[in-house]
Coordinates of C-alpha atoms in Angstrom, one line a residue:
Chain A
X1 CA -25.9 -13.9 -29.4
X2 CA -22.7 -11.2 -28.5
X3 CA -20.2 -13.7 -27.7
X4 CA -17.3 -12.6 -25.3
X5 CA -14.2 -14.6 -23.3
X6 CA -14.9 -13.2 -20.4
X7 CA -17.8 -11.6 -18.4
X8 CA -17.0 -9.8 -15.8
X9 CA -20.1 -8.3 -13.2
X10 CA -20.0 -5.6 -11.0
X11 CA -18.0 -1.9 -11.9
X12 CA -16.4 -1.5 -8.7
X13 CA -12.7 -2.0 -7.4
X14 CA -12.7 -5.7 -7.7
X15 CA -14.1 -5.8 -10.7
X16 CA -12.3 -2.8 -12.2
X17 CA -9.0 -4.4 -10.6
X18 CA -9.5 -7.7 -12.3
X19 CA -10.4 -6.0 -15.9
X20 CA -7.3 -4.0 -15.6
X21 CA -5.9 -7.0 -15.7
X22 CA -7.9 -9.2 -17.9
X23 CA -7.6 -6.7 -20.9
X24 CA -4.1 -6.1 -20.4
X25 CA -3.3 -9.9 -21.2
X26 CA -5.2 -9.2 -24.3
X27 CA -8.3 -11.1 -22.7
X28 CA -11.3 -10.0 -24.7
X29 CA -13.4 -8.6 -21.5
X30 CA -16.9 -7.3 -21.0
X31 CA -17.4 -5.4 -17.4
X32 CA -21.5 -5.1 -17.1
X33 CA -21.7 -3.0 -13.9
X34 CA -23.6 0.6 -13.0
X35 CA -22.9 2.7 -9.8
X36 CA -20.9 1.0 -7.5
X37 CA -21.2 1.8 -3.9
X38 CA -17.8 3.2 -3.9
X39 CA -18.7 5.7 -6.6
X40 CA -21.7 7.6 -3.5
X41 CA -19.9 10.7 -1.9
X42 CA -17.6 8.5 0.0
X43 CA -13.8 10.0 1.6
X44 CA -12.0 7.7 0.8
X45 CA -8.2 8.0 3.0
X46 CA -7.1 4.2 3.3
X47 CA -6.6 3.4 -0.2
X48 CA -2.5 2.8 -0.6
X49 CA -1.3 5.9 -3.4
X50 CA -3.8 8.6 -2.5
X51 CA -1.9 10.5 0.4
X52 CA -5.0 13.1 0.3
X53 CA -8.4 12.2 1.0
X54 CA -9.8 10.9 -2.7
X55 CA -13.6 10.7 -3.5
X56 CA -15.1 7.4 -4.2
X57 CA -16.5 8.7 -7.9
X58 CA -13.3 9.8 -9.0
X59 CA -11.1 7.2 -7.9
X60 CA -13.6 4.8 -10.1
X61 CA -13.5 7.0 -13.1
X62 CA -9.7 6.3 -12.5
X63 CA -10.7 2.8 -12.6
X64 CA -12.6 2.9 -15.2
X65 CA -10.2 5.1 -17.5
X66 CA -7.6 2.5 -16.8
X67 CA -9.6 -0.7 -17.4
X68 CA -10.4 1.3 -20.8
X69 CA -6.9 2.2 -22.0
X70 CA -6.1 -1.6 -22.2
X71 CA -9.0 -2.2 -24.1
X72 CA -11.5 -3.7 -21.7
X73 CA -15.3 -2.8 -22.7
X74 CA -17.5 -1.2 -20.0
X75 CA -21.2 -1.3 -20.0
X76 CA -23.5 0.7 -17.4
X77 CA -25.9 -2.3 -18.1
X78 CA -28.1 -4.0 -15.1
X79 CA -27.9 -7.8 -15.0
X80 CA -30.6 -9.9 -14.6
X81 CA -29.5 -13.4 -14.7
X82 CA -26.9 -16.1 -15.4
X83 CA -26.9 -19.0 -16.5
X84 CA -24.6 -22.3 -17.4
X85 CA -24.5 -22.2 -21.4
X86 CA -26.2 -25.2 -23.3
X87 CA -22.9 -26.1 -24.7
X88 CA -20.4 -24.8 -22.0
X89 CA -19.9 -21.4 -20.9
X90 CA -21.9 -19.1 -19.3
X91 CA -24.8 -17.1 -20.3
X92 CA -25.3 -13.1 -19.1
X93 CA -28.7 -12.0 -19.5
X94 CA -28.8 -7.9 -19.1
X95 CA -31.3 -5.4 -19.9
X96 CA -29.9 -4.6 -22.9
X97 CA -27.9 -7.4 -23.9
X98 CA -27.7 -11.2 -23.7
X99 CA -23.8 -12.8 -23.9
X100 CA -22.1 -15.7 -24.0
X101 CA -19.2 -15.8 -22.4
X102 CA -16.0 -19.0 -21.5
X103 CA -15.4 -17.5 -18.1
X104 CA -16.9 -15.5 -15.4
X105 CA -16.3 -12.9 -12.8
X106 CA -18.6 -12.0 -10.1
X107 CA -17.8 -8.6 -8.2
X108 CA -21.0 -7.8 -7.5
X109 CA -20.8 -5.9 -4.1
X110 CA -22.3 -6.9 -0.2
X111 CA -24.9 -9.3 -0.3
X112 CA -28.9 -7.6 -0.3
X113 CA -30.6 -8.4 2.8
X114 CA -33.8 -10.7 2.7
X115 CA -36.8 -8.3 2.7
X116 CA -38.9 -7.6 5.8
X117 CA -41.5 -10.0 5.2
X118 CA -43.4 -11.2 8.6
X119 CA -43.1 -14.8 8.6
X120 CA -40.5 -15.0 5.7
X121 CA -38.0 -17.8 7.0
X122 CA -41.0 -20.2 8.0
X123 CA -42.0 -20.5 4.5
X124 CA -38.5 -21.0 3.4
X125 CA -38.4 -24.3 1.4
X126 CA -42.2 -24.1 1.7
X127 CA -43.1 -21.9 -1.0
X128 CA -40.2 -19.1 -0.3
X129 CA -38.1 -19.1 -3.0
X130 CA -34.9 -16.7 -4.4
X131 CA -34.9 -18.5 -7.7
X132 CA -36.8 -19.1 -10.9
X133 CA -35.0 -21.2 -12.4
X134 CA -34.2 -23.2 -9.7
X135 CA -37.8 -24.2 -7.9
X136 CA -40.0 -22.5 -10.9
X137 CA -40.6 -25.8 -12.0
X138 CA -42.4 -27.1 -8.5
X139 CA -45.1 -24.6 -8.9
X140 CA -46.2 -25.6 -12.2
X141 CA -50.0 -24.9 -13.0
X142 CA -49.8 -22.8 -9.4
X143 CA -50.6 -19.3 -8.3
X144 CA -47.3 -17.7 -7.6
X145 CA -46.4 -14.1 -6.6
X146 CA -42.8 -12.1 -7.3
X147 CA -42.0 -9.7 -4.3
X148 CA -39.8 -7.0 -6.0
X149 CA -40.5 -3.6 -7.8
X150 CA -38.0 -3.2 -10.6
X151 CA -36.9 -5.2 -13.6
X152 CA -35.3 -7.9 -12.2
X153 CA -39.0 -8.5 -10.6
X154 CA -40.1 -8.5 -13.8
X155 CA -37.7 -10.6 -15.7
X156 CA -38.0 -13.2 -12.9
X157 CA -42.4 -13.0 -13.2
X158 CA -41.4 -13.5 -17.2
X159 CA -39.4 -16.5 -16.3
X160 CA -42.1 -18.0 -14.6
X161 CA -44.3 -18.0 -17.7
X162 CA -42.6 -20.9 -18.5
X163 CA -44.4 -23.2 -15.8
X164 CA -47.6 -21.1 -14.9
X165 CA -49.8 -18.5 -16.1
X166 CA -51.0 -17.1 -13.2
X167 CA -48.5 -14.6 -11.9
X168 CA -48.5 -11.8 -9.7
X169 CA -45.9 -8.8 -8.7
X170 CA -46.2 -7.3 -5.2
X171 CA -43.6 -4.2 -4.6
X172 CA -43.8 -4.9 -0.9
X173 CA -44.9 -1.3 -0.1
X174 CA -42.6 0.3 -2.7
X175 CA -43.3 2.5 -6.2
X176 CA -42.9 0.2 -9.2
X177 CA -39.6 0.9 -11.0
X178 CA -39.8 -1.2 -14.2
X179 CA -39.4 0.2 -17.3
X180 CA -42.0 0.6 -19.7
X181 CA -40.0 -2.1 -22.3
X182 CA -40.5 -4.7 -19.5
X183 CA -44.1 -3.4 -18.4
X184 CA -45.5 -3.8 -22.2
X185 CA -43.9 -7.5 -21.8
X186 CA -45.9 -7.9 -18.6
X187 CA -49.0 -6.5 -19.8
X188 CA -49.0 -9.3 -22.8
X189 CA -48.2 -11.9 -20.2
X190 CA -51.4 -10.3 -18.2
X191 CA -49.0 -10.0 -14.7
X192 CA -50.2 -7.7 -12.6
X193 CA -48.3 -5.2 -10.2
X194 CA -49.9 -4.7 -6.9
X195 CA -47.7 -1.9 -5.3
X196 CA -48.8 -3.5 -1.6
X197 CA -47.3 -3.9 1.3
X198 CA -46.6 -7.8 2.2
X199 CA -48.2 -8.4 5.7
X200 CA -47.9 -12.0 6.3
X201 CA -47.7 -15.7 4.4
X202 CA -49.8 -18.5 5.3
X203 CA -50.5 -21.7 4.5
X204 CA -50.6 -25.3 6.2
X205 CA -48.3 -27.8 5.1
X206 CA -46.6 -25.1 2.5
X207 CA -47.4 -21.9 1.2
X208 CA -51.2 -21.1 0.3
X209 CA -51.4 -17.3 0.5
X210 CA -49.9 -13.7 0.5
X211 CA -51.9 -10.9 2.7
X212 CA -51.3 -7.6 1.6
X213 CA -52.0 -4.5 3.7
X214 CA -55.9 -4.2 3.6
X215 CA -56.8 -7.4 3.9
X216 CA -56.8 -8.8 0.9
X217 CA -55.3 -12.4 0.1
X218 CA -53.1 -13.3 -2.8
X219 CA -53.1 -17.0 -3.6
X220 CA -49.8 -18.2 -3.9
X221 CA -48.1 -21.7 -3.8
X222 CA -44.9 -19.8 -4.4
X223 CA -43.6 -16.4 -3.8
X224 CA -40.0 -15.6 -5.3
X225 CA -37.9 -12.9 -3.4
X226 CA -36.7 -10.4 -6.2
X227 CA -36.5 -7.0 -4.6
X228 CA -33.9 -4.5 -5.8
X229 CA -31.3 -5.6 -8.0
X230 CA -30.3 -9.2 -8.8
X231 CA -27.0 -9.7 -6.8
X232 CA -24.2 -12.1 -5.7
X233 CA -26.5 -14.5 -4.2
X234 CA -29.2 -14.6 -7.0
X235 CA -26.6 -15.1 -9.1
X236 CA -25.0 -18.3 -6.9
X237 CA -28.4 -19.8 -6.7
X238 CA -28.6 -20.1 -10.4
X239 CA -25.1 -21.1 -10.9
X240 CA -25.0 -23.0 -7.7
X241 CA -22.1 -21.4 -6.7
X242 CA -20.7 -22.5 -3.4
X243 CA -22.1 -20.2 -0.5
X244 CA -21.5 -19.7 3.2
X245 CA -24.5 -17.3 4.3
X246 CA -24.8 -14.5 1.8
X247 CA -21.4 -14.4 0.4
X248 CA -19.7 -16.8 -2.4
X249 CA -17.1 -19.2 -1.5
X250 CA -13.9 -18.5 -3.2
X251 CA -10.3 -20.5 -2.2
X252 CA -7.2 -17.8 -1.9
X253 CA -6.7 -17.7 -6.0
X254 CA -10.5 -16.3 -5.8
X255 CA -12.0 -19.6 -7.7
X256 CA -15.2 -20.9 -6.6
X257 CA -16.7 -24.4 -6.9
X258 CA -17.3 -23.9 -10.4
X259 CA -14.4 -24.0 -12.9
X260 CA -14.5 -21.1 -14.8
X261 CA -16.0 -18.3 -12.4
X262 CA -14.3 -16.8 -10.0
X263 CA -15.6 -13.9 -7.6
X264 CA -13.6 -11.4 -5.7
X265 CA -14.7 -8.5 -3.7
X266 CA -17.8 -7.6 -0.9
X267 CA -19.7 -10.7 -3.0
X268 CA -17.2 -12.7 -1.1
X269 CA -17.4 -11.6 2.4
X270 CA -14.0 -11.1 4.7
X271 CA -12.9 -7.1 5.1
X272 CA -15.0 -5.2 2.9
X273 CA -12.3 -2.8 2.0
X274 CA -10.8 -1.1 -1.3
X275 CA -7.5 -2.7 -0.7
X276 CA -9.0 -6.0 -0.4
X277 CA -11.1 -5.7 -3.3
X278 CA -8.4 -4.9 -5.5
X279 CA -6.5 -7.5 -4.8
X280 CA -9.3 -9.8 -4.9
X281 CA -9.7 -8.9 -8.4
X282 CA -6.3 -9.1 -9.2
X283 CA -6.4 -12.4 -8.5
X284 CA -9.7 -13.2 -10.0
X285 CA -8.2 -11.7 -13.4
X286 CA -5.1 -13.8 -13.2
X287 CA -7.5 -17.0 -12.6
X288 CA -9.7 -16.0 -15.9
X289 CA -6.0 -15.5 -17.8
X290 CA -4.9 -18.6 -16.7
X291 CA -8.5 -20.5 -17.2
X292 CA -8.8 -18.6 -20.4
X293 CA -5.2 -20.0 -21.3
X294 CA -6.1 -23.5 -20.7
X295 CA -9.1 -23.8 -23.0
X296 CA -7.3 -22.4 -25.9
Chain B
X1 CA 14.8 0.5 25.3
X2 CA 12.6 2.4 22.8
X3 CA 9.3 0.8 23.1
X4 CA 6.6 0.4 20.4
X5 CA 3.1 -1.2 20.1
X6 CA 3.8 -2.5 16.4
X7 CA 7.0 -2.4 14.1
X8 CA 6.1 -3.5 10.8
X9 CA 9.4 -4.1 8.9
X10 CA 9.4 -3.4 5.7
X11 CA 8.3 0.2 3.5
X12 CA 6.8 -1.3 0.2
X13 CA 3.0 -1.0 -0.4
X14 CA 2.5 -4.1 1.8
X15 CA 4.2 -2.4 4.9
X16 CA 2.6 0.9 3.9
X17 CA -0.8 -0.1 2.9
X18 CA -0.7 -1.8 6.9
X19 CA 0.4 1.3 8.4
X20 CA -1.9 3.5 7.1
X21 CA -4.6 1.0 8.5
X22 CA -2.8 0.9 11.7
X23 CA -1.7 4.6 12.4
X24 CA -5.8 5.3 11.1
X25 CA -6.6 3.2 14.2
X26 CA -4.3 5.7 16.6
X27 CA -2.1 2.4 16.9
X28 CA 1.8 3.3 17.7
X29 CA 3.4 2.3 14.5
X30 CA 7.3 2.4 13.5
X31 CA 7.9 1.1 10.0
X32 CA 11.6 0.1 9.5
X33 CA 12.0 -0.2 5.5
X34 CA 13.8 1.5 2.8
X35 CA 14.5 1.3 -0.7
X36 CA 11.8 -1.4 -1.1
X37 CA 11.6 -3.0 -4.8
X38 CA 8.8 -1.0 -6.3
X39 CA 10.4 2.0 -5.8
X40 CA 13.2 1.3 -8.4
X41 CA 12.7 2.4 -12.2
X42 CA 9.7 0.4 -12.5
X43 CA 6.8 2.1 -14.5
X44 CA 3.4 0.6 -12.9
X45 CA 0.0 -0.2 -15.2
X46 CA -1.8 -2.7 -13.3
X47 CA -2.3 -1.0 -9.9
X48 CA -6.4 0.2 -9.8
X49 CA -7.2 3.8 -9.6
X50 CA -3.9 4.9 -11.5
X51 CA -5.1 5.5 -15.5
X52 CA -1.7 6.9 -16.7
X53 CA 1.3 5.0 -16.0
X54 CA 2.8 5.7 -12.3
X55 CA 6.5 5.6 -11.8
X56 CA 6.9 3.3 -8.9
X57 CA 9.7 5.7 -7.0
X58 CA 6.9 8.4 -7.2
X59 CA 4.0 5.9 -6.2
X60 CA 5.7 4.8 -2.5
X61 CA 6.2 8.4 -1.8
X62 CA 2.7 9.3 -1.9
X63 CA 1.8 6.2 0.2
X64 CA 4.7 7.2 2.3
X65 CA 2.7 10.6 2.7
X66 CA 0.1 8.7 3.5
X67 CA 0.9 6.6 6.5
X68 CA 2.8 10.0 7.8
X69 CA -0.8 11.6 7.7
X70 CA -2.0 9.4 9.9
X71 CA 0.9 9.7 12.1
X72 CA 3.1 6.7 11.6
X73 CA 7.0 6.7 11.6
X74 CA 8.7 5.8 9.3
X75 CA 11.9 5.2 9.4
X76 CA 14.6 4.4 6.6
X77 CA 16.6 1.4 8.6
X78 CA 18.0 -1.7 8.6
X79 CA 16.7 -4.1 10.1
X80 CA 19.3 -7.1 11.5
X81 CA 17.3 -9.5 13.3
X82 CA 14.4 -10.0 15.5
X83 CA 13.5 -12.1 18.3
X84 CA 10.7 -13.1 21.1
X85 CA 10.9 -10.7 24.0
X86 CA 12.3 -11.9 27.8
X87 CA 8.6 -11.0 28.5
X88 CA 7.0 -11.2 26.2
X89 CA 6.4 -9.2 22.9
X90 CA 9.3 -8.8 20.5
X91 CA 12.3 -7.3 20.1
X92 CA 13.6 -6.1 16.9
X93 CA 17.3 -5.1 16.0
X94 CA 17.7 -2.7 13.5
X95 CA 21.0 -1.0 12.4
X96 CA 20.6 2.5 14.4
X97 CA 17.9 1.2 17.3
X98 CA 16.6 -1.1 19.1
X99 CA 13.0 -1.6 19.9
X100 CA 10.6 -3.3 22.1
X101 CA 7.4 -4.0 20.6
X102 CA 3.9 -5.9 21.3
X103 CA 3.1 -6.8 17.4
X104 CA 5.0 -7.1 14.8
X105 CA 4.3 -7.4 11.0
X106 CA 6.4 -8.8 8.3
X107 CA 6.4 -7.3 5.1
X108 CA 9.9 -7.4 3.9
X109 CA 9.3 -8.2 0.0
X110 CA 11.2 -11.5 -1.9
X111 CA 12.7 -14.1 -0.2
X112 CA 16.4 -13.9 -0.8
X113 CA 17.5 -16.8 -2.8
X114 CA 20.5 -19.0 -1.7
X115 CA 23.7 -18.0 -2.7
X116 CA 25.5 -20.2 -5.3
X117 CA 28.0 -22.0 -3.4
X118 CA 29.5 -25.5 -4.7
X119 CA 28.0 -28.4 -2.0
X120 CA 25.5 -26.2 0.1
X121 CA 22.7 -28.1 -0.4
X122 CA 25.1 -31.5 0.8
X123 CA 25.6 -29.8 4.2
X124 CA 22.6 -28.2 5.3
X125 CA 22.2 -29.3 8.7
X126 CA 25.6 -30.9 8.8
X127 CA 27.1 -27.5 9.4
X128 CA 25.5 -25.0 7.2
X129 CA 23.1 -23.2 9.0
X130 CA 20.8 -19.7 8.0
X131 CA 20.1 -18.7 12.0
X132 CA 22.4 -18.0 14.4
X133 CA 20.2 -17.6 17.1
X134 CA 19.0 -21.3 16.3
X135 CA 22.3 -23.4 15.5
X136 CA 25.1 -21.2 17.4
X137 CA 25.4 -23.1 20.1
X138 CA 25.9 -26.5 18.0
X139 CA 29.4 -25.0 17.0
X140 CA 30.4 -23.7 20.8
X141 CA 34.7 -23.3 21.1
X142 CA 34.5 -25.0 16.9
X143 CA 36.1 -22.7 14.1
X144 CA 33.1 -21.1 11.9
X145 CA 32.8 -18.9 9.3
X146 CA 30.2 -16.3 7.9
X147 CA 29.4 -15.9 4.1
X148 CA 28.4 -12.7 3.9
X149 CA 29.5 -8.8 2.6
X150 CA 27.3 -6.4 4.7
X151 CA 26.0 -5.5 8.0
X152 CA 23.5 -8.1 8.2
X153 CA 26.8 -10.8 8.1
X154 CA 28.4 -8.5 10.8
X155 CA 26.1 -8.5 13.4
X156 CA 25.2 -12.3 12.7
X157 CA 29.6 -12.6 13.0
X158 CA 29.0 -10.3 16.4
X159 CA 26.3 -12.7 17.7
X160 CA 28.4 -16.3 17.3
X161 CA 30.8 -14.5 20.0
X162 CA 28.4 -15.9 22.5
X163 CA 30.0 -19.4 21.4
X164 CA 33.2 -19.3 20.0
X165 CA 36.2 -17.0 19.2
X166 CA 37.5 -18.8 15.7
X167 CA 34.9 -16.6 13.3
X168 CA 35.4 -16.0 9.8
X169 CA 33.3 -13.5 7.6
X170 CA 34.1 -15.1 4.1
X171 CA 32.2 -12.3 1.3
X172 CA 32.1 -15.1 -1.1
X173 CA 33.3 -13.1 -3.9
X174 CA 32.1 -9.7 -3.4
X175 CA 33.6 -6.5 -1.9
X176 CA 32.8 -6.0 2.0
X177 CA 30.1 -3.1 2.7
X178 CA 30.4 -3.5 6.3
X179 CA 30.1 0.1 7.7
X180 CA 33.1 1.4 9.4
X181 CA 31.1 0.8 12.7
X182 CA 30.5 -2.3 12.3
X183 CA 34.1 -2.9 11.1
X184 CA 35.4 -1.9 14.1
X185 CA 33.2 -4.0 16.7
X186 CA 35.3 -6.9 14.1
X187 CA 38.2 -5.8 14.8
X188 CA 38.0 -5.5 18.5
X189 CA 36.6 -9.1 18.7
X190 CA 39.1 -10.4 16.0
X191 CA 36.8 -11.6 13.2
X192 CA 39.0 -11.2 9.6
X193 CA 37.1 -10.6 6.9
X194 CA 38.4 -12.5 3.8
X195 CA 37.5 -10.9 0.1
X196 CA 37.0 -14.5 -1.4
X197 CA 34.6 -16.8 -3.2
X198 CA 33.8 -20.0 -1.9
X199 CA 34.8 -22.9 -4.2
X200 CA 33.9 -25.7 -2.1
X201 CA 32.9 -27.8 1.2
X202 CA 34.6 -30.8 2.4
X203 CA 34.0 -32.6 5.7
X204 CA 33.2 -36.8 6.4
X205 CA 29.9 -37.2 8.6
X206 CA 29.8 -32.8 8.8
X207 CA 31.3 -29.4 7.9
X208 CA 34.7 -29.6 8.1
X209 CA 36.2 -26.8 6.0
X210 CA 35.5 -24.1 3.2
X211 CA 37.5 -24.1 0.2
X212 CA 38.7 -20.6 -0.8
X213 CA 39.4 -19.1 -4.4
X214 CA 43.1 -19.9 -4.7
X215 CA 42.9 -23.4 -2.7
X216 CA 42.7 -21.9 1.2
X217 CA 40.9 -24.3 3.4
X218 CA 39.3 -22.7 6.2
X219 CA 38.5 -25.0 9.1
X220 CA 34.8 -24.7 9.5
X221 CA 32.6 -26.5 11.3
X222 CA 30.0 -24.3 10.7
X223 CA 29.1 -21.9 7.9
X224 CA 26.1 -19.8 8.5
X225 CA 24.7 -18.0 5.3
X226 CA 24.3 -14.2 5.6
X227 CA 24.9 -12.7 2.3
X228 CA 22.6 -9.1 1.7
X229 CA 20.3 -7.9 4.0
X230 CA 18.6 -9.9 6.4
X231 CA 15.1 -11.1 4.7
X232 CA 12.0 -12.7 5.7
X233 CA 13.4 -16.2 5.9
X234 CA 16.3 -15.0 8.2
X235 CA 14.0 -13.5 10.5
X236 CA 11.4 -16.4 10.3
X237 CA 14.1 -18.8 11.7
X238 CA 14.8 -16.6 14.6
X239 CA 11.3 -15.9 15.7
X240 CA 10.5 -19.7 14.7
X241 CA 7.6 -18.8 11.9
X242 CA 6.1 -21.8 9.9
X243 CA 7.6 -21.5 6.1
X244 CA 6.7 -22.8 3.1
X245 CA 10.3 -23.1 1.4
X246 CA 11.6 -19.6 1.0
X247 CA 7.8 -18.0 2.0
X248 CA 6.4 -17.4 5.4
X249 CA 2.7 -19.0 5.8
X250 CA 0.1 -16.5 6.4
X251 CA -3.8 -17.6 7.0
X252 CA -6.4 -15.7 4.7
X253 CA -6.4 -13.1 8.0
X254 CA -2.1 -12.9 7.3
X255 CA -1.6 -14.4 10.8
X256 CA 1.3 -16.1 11.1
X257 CA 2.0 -19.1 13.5
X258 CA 3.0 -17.2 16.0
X259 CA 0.2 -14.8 17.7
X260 CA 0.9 -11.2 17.2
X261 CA 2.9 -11.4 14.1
X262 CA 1.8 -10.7 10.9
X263 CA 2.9 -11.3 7.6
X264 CA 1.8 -9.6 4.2
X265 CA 2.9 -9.3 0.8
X266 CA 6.0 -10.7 -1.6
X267 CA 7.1 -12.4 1.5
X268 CA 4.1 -14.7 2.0
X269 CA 4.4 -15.8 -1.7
X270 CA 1.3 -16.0 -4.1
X271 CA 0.8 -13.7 -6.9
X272 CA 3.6 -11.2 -6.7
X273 CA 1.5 -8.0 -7.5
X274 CA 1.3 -4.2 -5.9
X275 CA -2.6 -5.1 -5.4
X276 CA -2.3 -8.1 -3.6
X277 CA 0.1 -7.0 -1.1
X278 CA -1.6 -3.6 -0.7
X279 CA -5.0 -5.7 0.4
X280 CA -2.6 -8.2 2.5
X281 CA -1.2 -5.2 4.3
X282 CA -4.4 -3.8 4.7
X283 CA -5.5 -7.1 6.2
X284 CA -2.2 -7.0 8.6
X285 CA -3.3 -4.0 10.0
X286 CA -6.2 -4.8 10.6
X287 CA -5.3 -7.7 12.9
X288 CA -2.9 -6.2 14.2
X289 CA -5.1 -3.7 15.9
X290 CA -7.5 -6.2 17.2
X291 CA -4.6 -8.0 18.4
X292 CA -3.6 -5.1 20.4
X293 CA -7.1 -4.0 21.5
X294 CA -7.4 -7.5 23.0
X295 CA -4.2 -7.4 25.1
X296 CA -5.0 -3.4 25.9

């Protein structure tokens, strides 16, 4: 498996910030990230240095051509999970790349909102789940159903392999996005995608069943929440990062409860601005440095 | 008296970055600040959005353009002290105004460290003192002096008038760069100023005298530290702001203790860095407006 020191995940300004720095201290860094929300057709007239307006694209291909100059490589790669290494360490699983990495930082932007699901939060703990490998294991031998409609849906249905055979992916009323690499892997595993609209959960005690629009009801003693893009809090739930709602928990020196990662930025909550970020990751990159230090 | 809603003290990318914010907001902002550190020689890598080196001279002007955009004042001052308002509000005393204010915040860069004088640490408060405004009236109708070679010594010289007519300004060692002004306003109250380092304290239980270069004693029963320019710690004592040794203490919001002052940047400590002040000041502003909004 690539091995780096550091992992960094999520190409906007807190993560570009904290690579600047990373790779400057000669820190052997890996920034996985794709389209930031800064890089839409934002105005951007608030950022200190830019006394005319500046777009948000090409202040991050500023970013980016900085991080780059001091050596830092930068992947428009999609993440799908992370994990806690076997032997220490981290593990980043992409779409195109798995890597083991000593350290960790998370700059993945605002927190995704729960999907509309009618009757979502009375099934949570009851069959509602945001993570494989975290509650996979309690549905062993069970129906279970994905909600999601890209490859993160998929990889988290693959996942499930592991404790049950009988799998299901509902788009919730959206057009399938996975890629034919991960469909073919689906198709083998014989997972379905049912591009349906959830209409409600039941179940007594816990979960028994997912109605989709026309009636028809999907048995499942799970259903795992993976619509859109894996993010900050699919990432704390496998880590078990520290959370307060949907943001990570990170002290002033942007370290979170696990030694090693650190997260800086929108992931984190507080003002969700540029300036902020930036120094977020600043601070993030000088924690890595120093954690890196340490180990050596 | 000229009458502001905030005066942020202080014109590097802390004091800027929270007057863009704050102007943005159609706040009434004066900065007072010139010559901050950045802008010297320094050649800047590490600041996001920047890919080729910026000169840091070149990189306060444009942030300088930018809080002007937005319609701050700025305004290239010195700043001598600062103090609660008679009714509120503050009141801040800079070298060519005077101005009432309902906010202030604090970004005035590195603590100022103490100067190298033989015994200092022996008679701190037995004598030597860093706030006129707090220890003046210990030494009413007592001989005092002032260590000290600029304005900021002046006016600090000016203000022990209110309790005793035996002042000294002692330069320790350097050449006065008291402004012909402020020299006069010396004259007429009778305050020498002696070209002279300071070799020594003496004094039983307290201050007693300062020991000049060539073996002068000069009867002191106080000696109040004023050497440079007037810095965060000077104006922390007079307004009465919680410190952590030479650093004010700032919550993760950069509130102070004191409600409707702000502090942001090198002079709140942490990780000195242009990104980290420039999301502090950006922070500052921003509760500096809802500070103002709430009393509006």
């Amino acid at each position: 498996m690539e091995s780096r020191q550091l992992v960094i995940v999520g190409g906007g300004p807190a993560g570009l910030s904290a690579a600047i720095y990373t790779a400057r201290a000669n820190v052997d860094t890996l920034l996985i990230g794709c389209a930031p929300k800064v890089a839409g057709d934002y105005e951007i007239d608030n950022y200190f240095g830019f006394p005319e307006t500046i777009n948000g694209r090409e202040l991050i291909e500023r970013g980016k051509r900085q991080a780059e100059r001091f050596g830092a490589v930068l992947d428009c790669d999609t993440v799908l999970g992370m994990h806690h290494g076997e032997s220490g360490g981290f593990v980043v699983k992409a779409e195109k790349r798995e890597i083991a990495c000593k350290a960790l930082i998370l700059a993945t932007g605002v927190a995704r909102l729960a999907p509309k699901i009618p009757g979502l939060a009375d099934y949570e703990a009851k069959g509602v789940s945001y993570c494989v490998s975290c509650d996979g294991f309690f549905h062993r031998g069970q129906p279970v159903a994905v909600a999601g409609e890209g490859i993160y849906a998929a990889n988290q249905a693959l996942e499930l392999t592991a404790y049950t055979k009988d799998i299901s992916i509902v788009t919730n009323g959206k057009k399938s996005e996975i890629k034919p690499e991960f469909q073919a892997r689906l198709d083998r595993a014989g997972i379905p995608v049912i591009e349906a609209r959830i209409e409600g959960l039941s179940g007594e005690a816990g979960l028994e069943s997912v109605r989709l629009e026309g009636g028809r009801e999907l048995p499942a003693h799970g259903l795992f929440i993976a619509m859109g893009a894996a993010g900050s809090g699919d990432f704390a739930n496998t880590l078990g990062l520290a959370r307060e709602g949907a943001f990570i928990i990170a002290d002033p020196e942007q370290r979170t409860n696990i030694e090693g990662v650190f997260a800086a930025g929108d992931c984190t909550g507080g003002f969700l601005q540029i300036s902020v970020a930036v120094g977020e990751g600043a601070k993030a990159g000088r924690g890595a440095i120093n954690f890196l230090k340490k180990g050596a």
